[in-house]
């Protein structure tokens, strides 16, 4: 791609972001036009088989009559365009510096915000046993990408764990020393585990390459993370961040020399996202089991079930008619947190 072409496409893509910012709520005709143009630009820049085409299709504008669906859809579209611009910048940098075309082919479609894996043959998932259910979803994703069983170390599953009659600490120490790649699955549970912190410290001393991942309710602004040994400036992944998971996939394929059929990848990807979202719902339900219902906080975007909910800031009441409805931002003050209204009879469907 010539530099002038790169500049032109970046200008066009930034123009789409401006159009999204200025579009009126629920204008399906204009949003369809923006989506069509974006798909055309993707095909011209990356080809008809680019996974970005699928990413556009997956953005949900099916419930345009609902404010939260509109805002989420527009936000996701803008995020995707920014990722594509970063990808084009990487492609253009390689073209200008004159690297071989095969290098360009390896990097196009992969945003260079993920750490590069070099000279490693295994991935070690460092996690708290309490978060093993999330770890299993990651293992399934890695296997779907083509990693073999003996290339994954995941101690919560005997199939990927420590060999029989082997000292666990000696084994992990050897893996780290031999240059295993670390996937840190961060959570509050992780930082409360002495064993996890020991793993993190040992990997840091060995200067092991790593990717940081977080369970969906763990914030990277958490002081536990910022005060730890991992560089807080390193770009991380949240397990349900659909764009970052695609980046992780691309990075692993390139660095481990793997290939995956795009249709197979879509099946793997969709199943992974469904699994993570289902696990999040189970986790929230479990965490709320021993709490009075009046103390449970629900956030915008969640699907708490049928019932009436009051904004925690201004008291505005919202009624959800269906178990599949998402909580919108408060129409009065735009706050994003609610409590269930315990003064109104609660429909039994709330707990289905």
PDB file of C-alpha atoms in Angstrom, residues 36-182:
ATOM      1  CA  UNK A  36     -21.691  -0.552   4.055  1.00  0.00           C
ATOM      2  CA  UNK A  37     -18.864   1.952   3.513  1.00  0.00           C
ATOM      3  CA  UNK A  38     -16.793   0.406   6.301  1.00  0.00           C
ATOM      4  CA  UNK A  39     -17.129  -3.066   4.778  1.00  0.00           C
ATOM      5  CA  UNK A  40     -16.078  -1.666   1.392  1.00  0.00           C
ATOM      6  CA  UNK A  41     -12.964  -0.006   2.880  1.00  0.00           C
ATOM      7  CA  UNK A  42     -12.038  -3.215   4.719  1.00  0.00           C
ATOM      8  CA  UNK A  43     -12.290  -5.260   1.519  1.00  0.00           C
ATOM      9  CA  UNK A  44     -10.116  -2.788  -0.378  1.00  0.00           C
ATOM     10  CA  UNK A  45      -7.454  -2.658   2.368  1.00  0.00           C
ATOM     11  CA  UNK A  46      -7.369  -6.226   3.663  1.00  0.00           C
ATOM     12  CA  UNK A  47      -9.254  -8.357   1.120  1.00  0.00           C
ATOM     13  CA  UNK A  48     -12.627 -10.077   1.058  1.00  0.00           C
ATOM     14  CA  UNK A  49     -11.577 -12.772   3.563  1.00  0.00           C
ATOM     15  CA  UNK A  50     -10.589 -10.320   6.333  1.00  0.00           C
ATOM     16  CA  UNK A  51     -11.967 -11.198   9.779  1.00  0.00           C
ATOM     17  CA  UNK A  52     -12.830  -7.520  10.179  1.00  0.00           C
ATOM     18  CA  UNK A  53     -15.789  -8.153   7.837  1.00  0.00           C
ATOM     19  CA  UNK A  54     -17.151 -10.655  10.354  1.00  0.00           C
ATOM     20  CA  UNK A  55     -16.463  -8.234  13.220  1.00  0.00           C
ATOM     21  CA  UNK A  56     -18.684  -5.633  11.512  1.00  0.00           C
ATOM     22  CA  UNK A  57     -21.479  -8.147  10.926  1.00  0.00           C
ATOM     23  CA  UNK A  58     -21.416  -9.176  14.603  1.00  0.00           C
ATOM     24  CA  UNK A  59     -22.124  -5.640  15.865  1.00  0.00           C
ATOM     25  CA  UNK A  60     -25.732  -5.758  17.010  1.00  0.00           C
ATOM     26  CA  UNK A  61     -28.085  -3.090  15.662  1.00  0.00           C
ATOM     27  CA  UNK A  62     -31.085  -5.436  15.720  1.00  0.00           C
ATOM     28  CA  UNK A  63     -32.762  -3.630  18.654  1.00  0.00           C
ATOM     29  CA  UNK A  64     -32.430  -0.053  17.435  1.00  0.00           C
ATOM     30  CA  UNK A  65     -35.535   1.001  19.341  1.00  0.00           C
ATOM     31  CA  UNK A  66     -33.652   0.607  22.622  1.00  0.00           C
ATOM     32  CA  UNK A  67     -31.241   3.337  23.704  1.00  0.00           C
ATOM     33  CA  UNK A  68     -28.646   0.988  25.211  1.00  0.00           C
ATOM     34  CA  UNK A  69     -28.530  -1.134  22.023  1.00  0.00           C
ATOM     35  CA  UNK A  70     -28.013   1.988  19.905  1.00  0.00           C
ATOM     36  CA  UNK A  71     -25.236   3.372  22.143  1.00  0.00           C
ATOM     37  CA  UNK A  72     -23.483   0.004  22.435  1.00  0.00           C
ATOM     38  CA  UNK A  73     -23.683  -0.570  18.682  1.00  0.00           C
ATOM     39  CA  UNK A  74     -22.283   2.869  17.815  1.00  0.00           C
ATOM     40  CA  UNK A  75     -19.545   2.511  20.431  1.00  0.00           C
ATOM     41  CA  UNK A  76     -18.523  -0.908  19.138  1.00  0.00           C
ATOM     42  CA  UNK A  77     -18.435   0.384  15.556  1.00  0.00           C
ATOM     43  CA  UNK A  78     -16.163   3.305  16.514  1.00  0.00           C
ATOM     44  CA  UNK A  79     -13.864   0.997  18.503  1.00  0.00           C
ATOM     45  CA  UNK A  80     -13.545  -1.339  15.522  1.00  0.00           C
ATOM     46  CA  UNK A  81     -12.718   1.549  13.172  1.00  0.00           C
ATOM     47  CA  UNK A  82      -9.975   2.739  15.551  1.00  0.00           C
ATOM     48  CA  UNK A  83      -8.505  -0.787  15.640  1.00  0.00           C
ATOM     49  CA  UNK A  84      -8.513  -0.895  11.823  1.00  0.00           C
ATOM     50  CA  UNK A  85      -6.742   2.489  11.678  1.00  0.00           C
ATOM     51  CA  UNK A  86      -4.039   1.153  14.027  1.00  0.00           C
ATOM     52  CA  UNK A  87      -3.696  -1.912  11.820  1.00  0.00           C
ATOM     53  CA  UNK A  88      -3.306   0.251   8.724  1.00  0.00           C
ATOM     54  CA  UNK A  89      -0.666   2.311  10.500  1.00  0.00           C
ATOM     55  CA  UNK A  90       1.302  -0.866  11.241  1.00  0.00           C
ATOM     56  CA  UNK A  91       0.976  -2.010   7.617  1.00  0.00           C
ATOM     57  CA  UNK A  92       2.104   1.371   6.338  1.00  0.00           C
ATOM     58  CA  UNK A  93       5.107   1.447   8.688  1.00  0.00           C
ATOM     59  CA  UNK A  94       6.273  -1.918   7.353  1.00  0.00           C
ATOM     60  CA  UNK A  95       5.796  -0.761   3.748  1.00  0.00           C
ATOM     61  CA  UNK A  96       7.790   2.429   4.294  1.00  0.00           C
ATOM     62  CA  UNK A  97      10.669   0.671   6.058  1.00  0.00           C
ATOM     63  CA  UNK A  98      10.926  -1.756   3.147  1.00  0.00           C
ATOM     64  CA  UNK A  99      10.501  -5.092   4.933  1.00  0.00           C
ATOM     65  CA  UNK A 100       9.712  -8.156   2.867  1.00  0.00           C
ATOM     66  CA  UNK A 101       6.162  -8.742   1.733  1.00  0.00           C
ATOM     67  CA  UNK A 102       5.901 -11.962   3.733  1.00  0.00           C
ATOM     68  CA  UNK A 103       6.423  -9.877   6.883  1.00  0.00           C
ATOM     69  CA  UNK A 104       3.524  -7.686   5.875  1.00  0.00           C
ATOM     70  CA  UNK A 105       1.298 -10.691   5.261  1.00  0.00           C
ATOM     71  CA  UNK A 106       2.081 -12.025   8.715  1.00  0.00           C
ATOM     72  CA  UNK A 107       1.177  -8.773  10.415  1.00  0.00           C
ATOM     73  CA  UNK A 108      -1.820  -7.479   8.468  1.00  0.00           C
ATOM     74  CA  UNK A 109      -4.955  -8.160  10.479  1.00  0.00           C
ATOM     75  CA  UNK A 110      -3.054  -8.145  13.761  1.00  0.00           C
ATOM     76  CA  UNK A 111      -2.897  -4.998  15.864  1.00  0.00           C
ATOM     77  CA  UNK A 112       0.559  -4.638  17.367  1.00  0.00           C
ATOM     78  CA  UNK A 113      -0.569  -4.088  20.946  1.00  0.00           C
ATOM     79  CA  UNK A 114      -0.062  -7.668  22.091  1.00  0.00           C
ATOM     80  CA  UNK A 115       3.344  -8.824  23.304  1.00  0.00           C
ATOM     81  CA  UNK A 116       5.258 -10.964  20.822  1.00  0.00           C
ATOM     82  CA  UNK A 117       5.978 -14.593  21.674  1.00  0.00           C
ATOM     83  CA  UNK A 118       9.532 -15.699  20.851  1.00  0.00           C
ATOM     84  CA  UNK A 119      11.379 -18.973  21.415  1.00  0.00           C
ATOM     85  CA  UNK A 120       8.689 -20.603  23.536  1.00  0.00           C
ATOM     86  CA  UNK A 121       6.926 -23.904  23.046  1.00  0.00           C
ATOM     87  CA  UNK A 122       4.368 -23.810  25.853  1.00  0.00           C
ATOM     88  CA  UNK A 123       1.767 -21.509  27.380  1.00  0.00           C
ATOM     89  CA  UNK A 124       1.304 -21.534  31.152  1.00  0.00           C
ATOM     90  CA  UNK A 125      -2.027 -20.194  32.475  1.00  0.00           C
ATOM     91  CA  UNK A 126      -1.278 -18.692  35.886  1.00  0.00           C
ATOM     92  CA  UNK A 127      -4.592 -18.525  37.735  1.00  0.00           C
ATOM     93  CA  UNK A 128      -6.405 -18.897  41.026  1.00  0.00           C
ATOM     94  CA  UNK A 129      -8.185 -22.235  41.438  1.00  0.00           C
ATOM     95  CA  UNK A 130     -11.341 -20.241  42.229  1.00  0.00           C
ATOM     96  CA  UNK A 131     -11.253 -18.940  38.640  1.00  0.00           C
ATOM     97  CA  UNK A 132     -10.613 -22.351  37.082  1.00  0.00           C
ATOM     98  CA  UNK A 133     -13.898 -22.171  35.126  1.00  0.00           C
ATOM     99  CA  UNK A 134     -12.582 -19.153  33.220  1.00  0.00           C
ATOM    100  CA  UNK A 135      -9.251 -20.921  32.709  1.00  0.00           C
ATOM    101  CA  UNK A 136     -10.976 -23.906  31.103  1.00  0.00           C
ATOM    102  CA  UNK A 137     -12.596 -21.580  28.557  1.00  0.00           C
ATOM    103  CA  UNK A 138      -9.143 -20.209  27.669  1.00  0.00           C
ATOM    104  CA  UNK A 139      -7.754 -23.739  27.308  1.00  0.00           C
ATOM    105  CA  UNK A 140     -10.572 -24.647  24.917  1.00  0.00           C
ATOM    106  CA  UNK A 141      -9.844 -21.497  22.891  1.00  0.00           C
ATOM    107  CA  UNK A 142      -6.126 -22.322  22.675  1.00  0.00           C
ATOM    108  CA  UNK A 143      -6.812 -25.916  21.642  1.00  0.00           C
ATOM    109  CA  UNK A 144      -9.162 -24.637  18.943  1.00  0.00           C
ATOM    110  CA  UNK A 145      -6.318 -22.524  17.554  1.00  0.00           C
ATOM    111  CA  UNK A 146      -4.176 -25.617  17.178  1.00  0.00           C
ATOM    112  CA  UNK A 147      -2.050 -25.739  20.335  1.00  0.00           C
ATOM    113  CA  UNK A 148      -1.404 -29.325  21.418  1.00  0.00           C
ATOM    114  CA  UNK A 149      -2.215 -30.699  24.836  1.00  0.00           C
ATOM    115  CA  UNK A 150       1.452 -30.826  25.842  1.00  0.00           C
ATOM    116  CA  UNK A 151       1.880 -27.159  24.885  1.00  0.00           C
ATOM    117  CA  UNK A 152      -0.522 -25.946  27.585  1.00  0.00           C
ATOM    118  CA  UNK A 153       0.089 -25.958  31.345  1.00  0.00           C
ATOM    119  CA  UNK A 154      -3.131 -25.496  33.317  1.00  0.00           C
ATOM    120  CA  UNK A 155      -2.896 -26.951  36.795  1.00  0.00           C
ATOM    121  CA  UNK A 156      -6.654 -27.060  37.489  1.00  0.00           C
ATOM    122  CA  UNK A 157      -7.124 -29.795  34.882  1.00  0.00           C
ATOM    123  CA  UNK A 158      -5.225 -33.108  35.269  1.00  0.00           C
ATOM    124  CA  UNK A 159      -4.977 -33.385  31.465  1.00  0.00           C
ATOM    125  CA  UNK A 160      -2.887 -30.204  31.372  1.00  0.00           C
ATOM    126  CA  UNK A 161      -1.462 -30.238  34.871  1.00  0.00           C
ATOM    127  CA  UNK A 162       1.558 -31.488  36.750  1.00  0.00           C
ATOM    128  CA  UNK A 163       2.857 -34.982  35.817  1.00  0.00           C
ATOM    129  CA  UNK A 164       2.353 -37.751  38.369  1.00  0.00           C
ATOM    130  CA  UNK A 165       4.931 -37.977  41.189  1.00  0.00           C
ATOM    131  CA  UNK A 166       6.348 -34.560  40.284  1.00  0.00           C
ATOM    132  CA  UNK A 167       6.911 -31.758  42.781  1.00  0.00           C
ATOM    133  CA  UNK A 168       4.563 -28.967  41.711  1.00  0.00           C
ATOM    134  CA  UNK A 169       6.878 -26.092  42.615  1.00  0.00           C
ATOM    135  CA  UNK A 170       9.926 -27.682  40.974  1.00  0.00           C
ATOM    136  CA  UNK A 171       7.891 -28.369  37.844  1.00  0.00           C
ATOM    137  CA  UNK A 172       6.569 -24.826  37.551  1.00  0.00           C
ATOM    138  CA  UNK A 173      10.002 -23.404  38.286  1.00  0.00           C
ATOM    139  CA  UNK A 174      11.465 -25.474  35.440  1.00  0.00           C
ATOM    140  CA  UNK A 175       8.700 -24.386  33.038  1.00  0.00           C
ATOM    141  CA  UNK A 176       9.354 -20.730  33.788  1.00  0.00           C
ATOM    142  CA  UNK A 177      13.115 -21.187  33.520  1.00  0.00           C
ATOM    143  CA  UNK A 178      12.761 -22.964  30.148  1.00  0.00           C
ATOM    144  CA  UNK A 179      10.950 -19.959  28.661  1.00  0.00           C
ATOM    145  CA  UNK A 180       7.264 -20.827  28.912  1.00  0.00           C
ATOM    146  CA  UNK A 181       4.884 -18.049  27.883  1.00  0.00           C
ATOM    147  CA  UNK A 182       2.668 -16.838  30.752  1.00  0.00           C
TER     148      UNK A 182
END
